[in-house]
Tab-separated table of C-alpha atoms in Angstrom:
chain	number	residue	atom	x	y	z
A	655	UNK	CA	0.000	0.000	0.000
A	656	UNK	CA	1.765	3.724	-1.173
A	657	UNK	CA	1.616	5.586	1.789
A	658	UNK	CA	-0.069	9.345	1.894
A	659	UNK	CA	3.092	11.285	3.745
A	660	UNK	CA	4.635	13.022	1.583
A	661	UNK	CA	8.170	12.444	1.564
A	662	UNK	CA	11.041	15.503	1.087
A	663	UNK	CA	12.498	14.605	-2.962
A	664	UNK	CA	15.860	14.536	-3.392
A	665	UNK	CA	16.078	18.280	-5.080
A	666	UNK	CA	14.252	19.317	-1.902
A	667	UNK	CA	17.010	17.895	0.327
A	668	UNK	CA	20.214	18.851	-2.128
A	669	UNK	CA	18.951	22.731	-3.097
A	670	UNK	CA	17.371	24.840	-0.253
A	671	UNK	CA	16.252	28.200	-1.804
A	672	UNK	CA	15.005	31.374	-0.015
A	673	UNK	CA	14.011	31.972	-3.046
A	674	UNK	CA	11.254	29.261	-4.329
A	675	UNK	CA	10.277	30.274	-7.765
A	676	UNK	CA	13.848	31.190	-9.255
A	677	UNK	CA	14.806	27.714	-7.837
A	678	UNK	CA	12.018	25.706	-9.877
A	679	UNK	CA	12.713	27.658	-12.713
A	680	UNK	CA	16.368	26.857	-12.271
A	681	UNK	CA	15.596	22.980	-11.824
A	682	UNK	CA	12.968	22.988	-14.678
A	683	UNK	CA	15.275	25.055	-17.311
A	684	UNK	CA	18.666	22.230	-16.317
A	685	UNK	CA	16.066	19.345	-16.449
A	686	UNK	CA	14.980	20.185	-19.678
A	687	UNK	CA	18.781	20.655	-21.020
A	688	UNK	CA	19.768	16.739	-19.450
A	689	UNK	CA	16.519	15.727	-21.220
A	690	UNK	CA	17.839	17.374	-24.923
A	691	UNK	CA	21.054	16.121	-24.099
A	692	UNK	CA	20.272	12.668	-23.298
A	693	UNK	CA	17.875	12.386	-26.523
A	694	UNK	CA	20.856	12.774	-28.388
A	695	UNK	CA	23.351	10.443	-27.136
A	696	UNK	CA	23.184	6.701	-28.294
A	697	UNK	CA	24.494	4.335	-26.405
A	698	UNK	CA	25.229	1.092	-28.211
A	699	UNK	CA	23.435	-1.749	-26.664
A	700	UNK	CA	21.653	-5.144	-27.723
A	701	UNK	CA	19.459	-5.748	-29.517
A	702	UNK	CA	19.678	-1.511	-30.741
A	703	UNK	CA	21.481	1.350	-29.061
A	704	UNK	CA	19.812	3.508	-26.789
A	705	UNK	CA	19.332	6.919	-25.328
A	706	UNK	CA	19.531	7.442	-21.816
A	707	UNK	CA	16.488	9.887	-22.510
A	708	UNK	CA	14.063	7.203	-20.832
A	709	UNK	CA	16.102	7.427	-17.592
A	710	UNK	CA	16.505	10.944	-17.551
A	711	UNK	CA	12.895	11.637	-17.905
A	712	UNK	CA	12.133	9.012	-14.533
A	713	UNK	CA	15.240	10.547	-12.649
A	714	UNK	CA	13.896	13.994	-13.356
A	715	UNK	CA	10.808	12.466	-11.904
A	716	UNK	CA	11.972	10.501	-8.743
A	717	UNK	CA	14.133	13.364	-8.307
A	718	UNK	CA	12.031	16.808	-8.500
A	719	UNK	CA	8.605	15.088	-7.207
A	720	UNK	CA	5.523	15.161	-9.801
A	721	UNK	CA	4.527	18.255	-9.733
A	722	UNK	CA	8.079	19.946	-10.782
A	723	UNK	CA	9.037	16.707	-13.022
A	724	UNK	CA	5.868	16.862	-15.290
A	725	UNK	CA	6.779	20.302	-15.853
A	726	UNK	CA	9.779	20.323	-16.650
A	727	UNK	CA	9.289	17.853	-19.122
A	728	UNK	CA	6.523	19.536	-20.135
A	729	UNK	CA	9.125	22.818	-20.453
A	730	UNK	CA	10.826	20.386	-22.633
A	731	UNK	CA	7.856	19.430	-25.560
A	732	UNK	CA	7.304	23.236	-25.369
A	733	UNK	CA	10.861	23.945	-26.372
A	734	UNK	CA	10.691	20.966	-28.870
A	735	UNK	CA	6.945	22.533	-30.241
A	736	UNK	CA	8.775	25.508	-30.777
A	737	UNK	CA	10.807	24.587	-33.360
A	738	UNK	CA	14.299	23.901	-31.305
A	739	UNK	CA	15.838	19.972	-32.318
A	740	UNK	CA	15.779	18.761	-28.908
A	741	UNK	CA	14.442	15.441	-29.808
A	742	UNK	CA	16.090	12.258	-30.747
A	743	UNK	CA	16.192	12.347	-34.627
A	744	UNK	CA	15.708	16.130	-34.693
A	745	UNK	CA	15.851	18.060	-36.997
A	746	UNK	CA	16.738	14.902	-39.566
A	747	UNK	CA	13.287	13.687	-38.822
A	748	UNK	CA	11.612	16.539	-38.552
A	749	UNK	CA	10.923	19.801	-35.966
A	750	UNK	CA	7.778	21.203	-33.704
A	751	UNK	CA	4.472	20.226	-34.247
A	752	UNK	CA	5.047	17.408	-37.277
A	753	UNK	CA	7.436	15.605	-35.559
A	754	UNK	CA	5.342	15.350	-32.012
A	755	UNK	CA	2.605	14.198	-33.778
A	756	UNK	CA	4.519	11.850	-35.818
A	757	UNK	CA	4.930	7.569	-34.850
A	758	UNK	CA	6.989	8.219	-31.155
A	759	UNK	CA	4.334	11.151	-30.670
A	760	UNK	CA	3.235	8.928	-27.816
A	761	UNK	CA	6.054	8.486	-26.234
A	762	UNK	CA	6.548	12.335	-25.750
A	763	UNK	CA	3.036	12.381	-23.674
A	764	UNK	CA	4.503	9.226	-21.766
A	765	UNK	CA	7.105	11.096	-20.688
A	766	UNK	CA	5.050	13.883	-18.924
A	767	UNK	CA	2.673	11.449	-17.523
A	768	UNK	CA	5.701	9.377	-16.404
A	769	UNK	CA	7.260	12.096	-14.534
A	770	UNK	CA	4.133	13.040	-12.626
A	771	UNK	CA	3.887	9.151	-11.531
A	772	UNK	CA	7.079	8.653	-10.705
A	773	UNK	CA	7.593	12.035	-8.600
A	774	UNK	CA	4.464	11.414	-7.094
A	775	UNK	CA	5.712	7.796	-5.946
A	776	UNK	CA	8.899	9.478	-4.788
A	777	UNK	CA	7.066	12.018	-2.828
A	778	UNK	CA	5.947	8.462	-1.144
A	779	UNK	CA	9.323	7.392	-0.187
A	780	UNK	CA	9.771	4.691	-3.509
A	781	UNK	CA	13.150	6.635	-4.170
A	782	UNK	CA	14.615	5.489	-0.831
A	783	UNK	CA	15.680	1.598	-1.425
A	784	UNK	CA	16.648	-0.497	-4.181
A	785	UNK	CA	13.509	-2.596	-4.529
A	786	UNK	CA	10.850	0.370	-4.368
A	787	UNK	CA	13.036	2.485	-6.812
A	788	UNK	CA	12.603	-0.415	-9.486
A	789	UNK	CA	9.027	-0.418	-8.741
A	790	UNK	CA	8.683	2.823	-9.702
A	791	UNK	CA	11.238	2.572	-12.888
A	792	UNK	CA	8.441	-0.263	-13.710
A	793	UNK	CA	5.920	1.785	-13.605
A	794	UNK	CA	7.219	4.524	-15.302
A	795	UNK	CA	8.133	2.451	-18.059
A	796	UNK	CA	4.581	1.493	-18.532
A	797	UNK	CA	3.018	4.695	-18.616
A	798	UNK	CA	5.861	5.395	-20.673
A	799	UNK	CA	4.699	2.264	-23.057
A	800	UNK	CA	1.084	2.617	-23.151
A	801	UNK	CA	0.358	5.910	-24.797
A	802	UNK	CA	3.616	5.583	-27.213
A	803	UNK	CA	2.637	2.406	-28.491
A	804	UNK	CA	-1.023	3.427	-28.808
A	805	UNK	CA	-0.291	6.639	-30.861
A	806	UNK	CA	2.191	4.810	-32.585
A	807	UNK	CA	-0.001	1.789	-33.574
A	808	UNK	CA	-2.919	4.611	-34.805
A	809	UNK	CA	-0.031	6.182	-36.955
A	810	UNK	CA	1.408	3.748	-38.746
A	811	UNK	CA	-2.202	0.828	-38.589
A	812	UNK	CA	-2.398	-1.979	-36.409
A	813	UNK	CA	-1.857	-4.743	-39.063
A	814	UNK	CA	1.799	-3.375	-38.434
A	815	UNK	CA	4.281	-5.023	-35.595
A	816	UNK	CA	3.514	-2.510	-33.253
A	817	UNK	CA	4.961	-4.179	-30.494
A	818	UNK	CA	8.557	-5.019	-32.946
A	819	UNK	CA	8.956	-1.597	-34.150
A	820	UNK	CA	8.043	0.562	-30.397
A	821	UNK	CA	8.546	-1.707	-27.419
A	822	UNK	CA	10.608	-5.133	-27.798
A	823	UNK	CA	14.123	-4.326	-29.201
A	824	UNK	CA	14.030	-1.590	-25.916
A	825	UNK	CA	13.392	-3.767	-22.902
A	826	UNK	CA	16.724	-4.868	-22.715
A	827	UNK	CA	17.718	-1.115	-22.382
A	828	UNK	CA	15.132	-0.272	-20.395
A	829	UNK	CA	15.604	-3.246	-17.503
A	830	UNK	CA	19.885	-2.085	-17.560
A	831	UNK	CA	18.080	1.729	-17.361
A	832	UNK	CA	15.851	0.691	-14.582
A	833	UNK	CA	18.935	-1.205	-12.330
A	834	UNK	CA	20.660	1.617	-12.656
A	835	UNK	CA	18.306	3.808	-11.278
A	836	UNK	CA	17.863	1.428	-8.584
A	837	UNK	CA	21.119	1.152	-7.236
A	838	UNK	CA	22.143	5.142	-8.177
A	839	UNK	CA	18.930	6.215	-6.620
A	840	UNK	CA	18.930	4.953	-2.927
A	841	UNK	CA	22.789	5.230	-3.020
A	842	UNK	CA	22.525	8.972	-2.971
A	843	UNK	CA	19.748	9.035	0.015
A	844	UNK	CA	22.447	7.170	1.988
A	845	UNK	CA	25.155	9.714	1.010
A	846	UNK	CA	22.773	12.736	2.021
A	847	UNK	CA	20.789	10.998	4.964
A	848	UNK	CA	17.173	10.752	5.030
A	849	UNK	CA	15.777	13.454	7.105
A	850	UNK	CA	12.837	15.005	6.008
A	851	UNK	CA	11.789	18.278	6.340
């Protein structure tokens, strides 16, 4: 059962602010930067390379708490809506509005929802040990999944692999992703401590 305290995140506990708002905006602006540069980094892997753009988006998540995580990402499809090539395969594949709507249009709306989910199961203490942490990677993977391979089946027709072309050559990525996360993760709550505020 996911407890209702709400639990300090980890940007709560490494950057106190007397100043609240230039903070967020400090946190979303830097999140949304990891998130362009991590869509643009491949990292070879089996059975396809990947970006770390997956992890980034859950970290930002688990790390900033929902509320700050789903914007920021969201700060991030605004800057990619405007035109700028912050997404994987940009601007080869595309810019703003035609590429979001495109086959991985999906995915892009995972990622908000994602980061809401995860944050809000970090504000529940999930971020705190190994085996919680990979819960929540779990979850965010799905809610990742769902809407990306939804959009993507209504784009390209369902008598297409679906499933080949936007979810199976990435689980292998995605499980390495998610143990990372849940070692890194609960690793730096024991370096900081776990008071909460």
């Amino acid at each position: 059962m996911i407890s209702t305290q709400k639990h300090a995140t980890l940007a709560d506990m490494l950057w106190q602010s007397n100043h609240p708002g230039l903070r967020t905006l400090a946190l979303a602006v830097l999140g949304s930067m990891a998130l362009w540069v991590s869509a643009k980094i491949q990292v070879p892997f089996y059975p396809v390379p990947i970006t770390m753009q997956t992890f980034v988006v859950l970290a930002i998540g688990m790390g900033f708490g929902a509320r700050l995580g789903a914007a920021t990402v969201g700060l991030y499809l605004l800057q990619g809506l405007a035109g700028l090539p912050v997404f994987a395969g940009t601007p080869e594949k595309g810019i703003g509005l035609a590429y979001m709507i495109g086959p991985t249009g999906g995915y892009l709306l995972g990622f908000v929802l994602a980061a809401a989910v995860v944050g809000y199961l970090a504000e529940r203490g999930f971020d705190r040990n190994v085996f919680t942490t990979a819960i929540a990677m779990i979850v965010g993977n799905v809610v990742i999944y769902v809407p990306g391979l939804l959009w993507l089946g209504t784009v390209v027709g369902w008598d297409k692999p679906v499933l080949d072309w936007g979810m199976t050559p990435f689980l292998f990525g995605d499980a390495a992703k998610m143990l990372l996360a849940a070692a890194l993760l609960p690793m730096i709550w024991k370096i900081i401590g776990s008071r909460q505020f």
